[in-house]
Amino acid sequence: MSARVVDWPSLLGELRRLGFSLRSVAGQVGTSHSMLVEYAQGVTRPQHASGERLIGFYLQATDKTRNDLPMTQDFSRS
């Protein structure tokens, strides 16, 4: 059985469509631009604390709730 996880490329893509650069998001959430590029490309996922900061920024920027987060299946942990 696979778990549902945040779809980081979609989340960051939505922020970019709203006009946020990855550099500006990195500055807001306290992570490096290069790490956000990796998340946006689906190369890696953030550790819990970084992910929570990104989620918090996303929720504030989009005026959405956690139920609205873009999600995907995680087949790597089955």
XYZ file of C-alpha atoms in Angstrom:
78
model
C 0.000 0.000 0.000
C 1.335 3.447 -0.866
C 1.102 6.564 1.256
C -0.081 9.979 0.119
C 2.594 12.645 0.307
C 2.885 16.291 -0.666
C 3.538 16.751 -4.379
C 6.433 19.200 -4.003
C 6.897 19.926 -7.738
C 3.197 20.873 -7.982
C 3.294 22.954 -4.806
C 6.334 24.904 -5.978
C 4.913 25.193 -9.486
C 1.800 26.803 -8.090
C 3.873 29.296 -6.118
C 5.823 30.126 -9.280
C 2.574 30.680 -11.200
C 1.570 33.117 -8.462
C 4.746 35.090 -9.169
C 7.120 33.779 -6.511
C 10.609 32.880 -7.672
C 12.318 29.883 -6.114
C 14.916 32.315 -4.730
C 12.271 34.385 -2.975
C 10.612 31.272 -1.555
C 14.004 29.996 -0.377
C 14.596 33.262 1.459
C 11.169 33.150 3.077
C 11.461 29.578 4.335
C 15.171 29.560 5.204
C 16.456 26.981 2.772
C 18.782 27.151 -0.196
C 17.686 27.903 -3.734
C 19.470 24.762 -4.939
C 17.426 22.585 -2.557
C 14.174 24.117 -3.842
C 15.286 23.382 -7.404
C 15.741 19.733 -6.411
C 12.281 19.649 -4.781
C 10.752 21.327 -7.856
C 12.366 18.726 -10.131
C 11.279 15.859 -7.905
C 14.894 14.826 -7.297
C 14.476 14.874 -3.534
C 11.968 15.853 -0.879
C 12.459 18.212 2.047
C 13.108 16.981 5.540
C 10.166 17.410 7.882
C 11.019 20.855 9.298
C 11.796 22.333 5.874
C 8.652 20.786 4.443
C 6.534 22.290 7.199
C 8.017 25.742 6.550
C 7.270 25.362 2.837
C 3.724 24.240 3.578
C 3.226 27.201 5.897
C 4.434 29.615 3.233
C 2.251 27.951 0.585
C -0.851 28.125 2.785
C -0.247 31.791 3.538
C 0.509 32.690 -0.096
C -2.476 30.823 -1.530
C -4.984 31.305 1.305
C -5.621 27.548 1.182
C -5.860 24.919 3.910
C -3.894 21.715 4.457
C -6.751 19.828 2.813
C -5.932 21.707 -0.403
C -2.269 20.670 -0.557
C -1.309 18.978 -3.834
C -0.781 15.322 -2.993
C 0.581 12.289 -4.809
C 1.131 8.587 -4.135
C 4.462 7.574 -2.608
C 5.286 4.215 -4.102
C 8.852 4.252 -2.776
C 7.727 3.308 0.739
C 5.466 0.398 -0.056
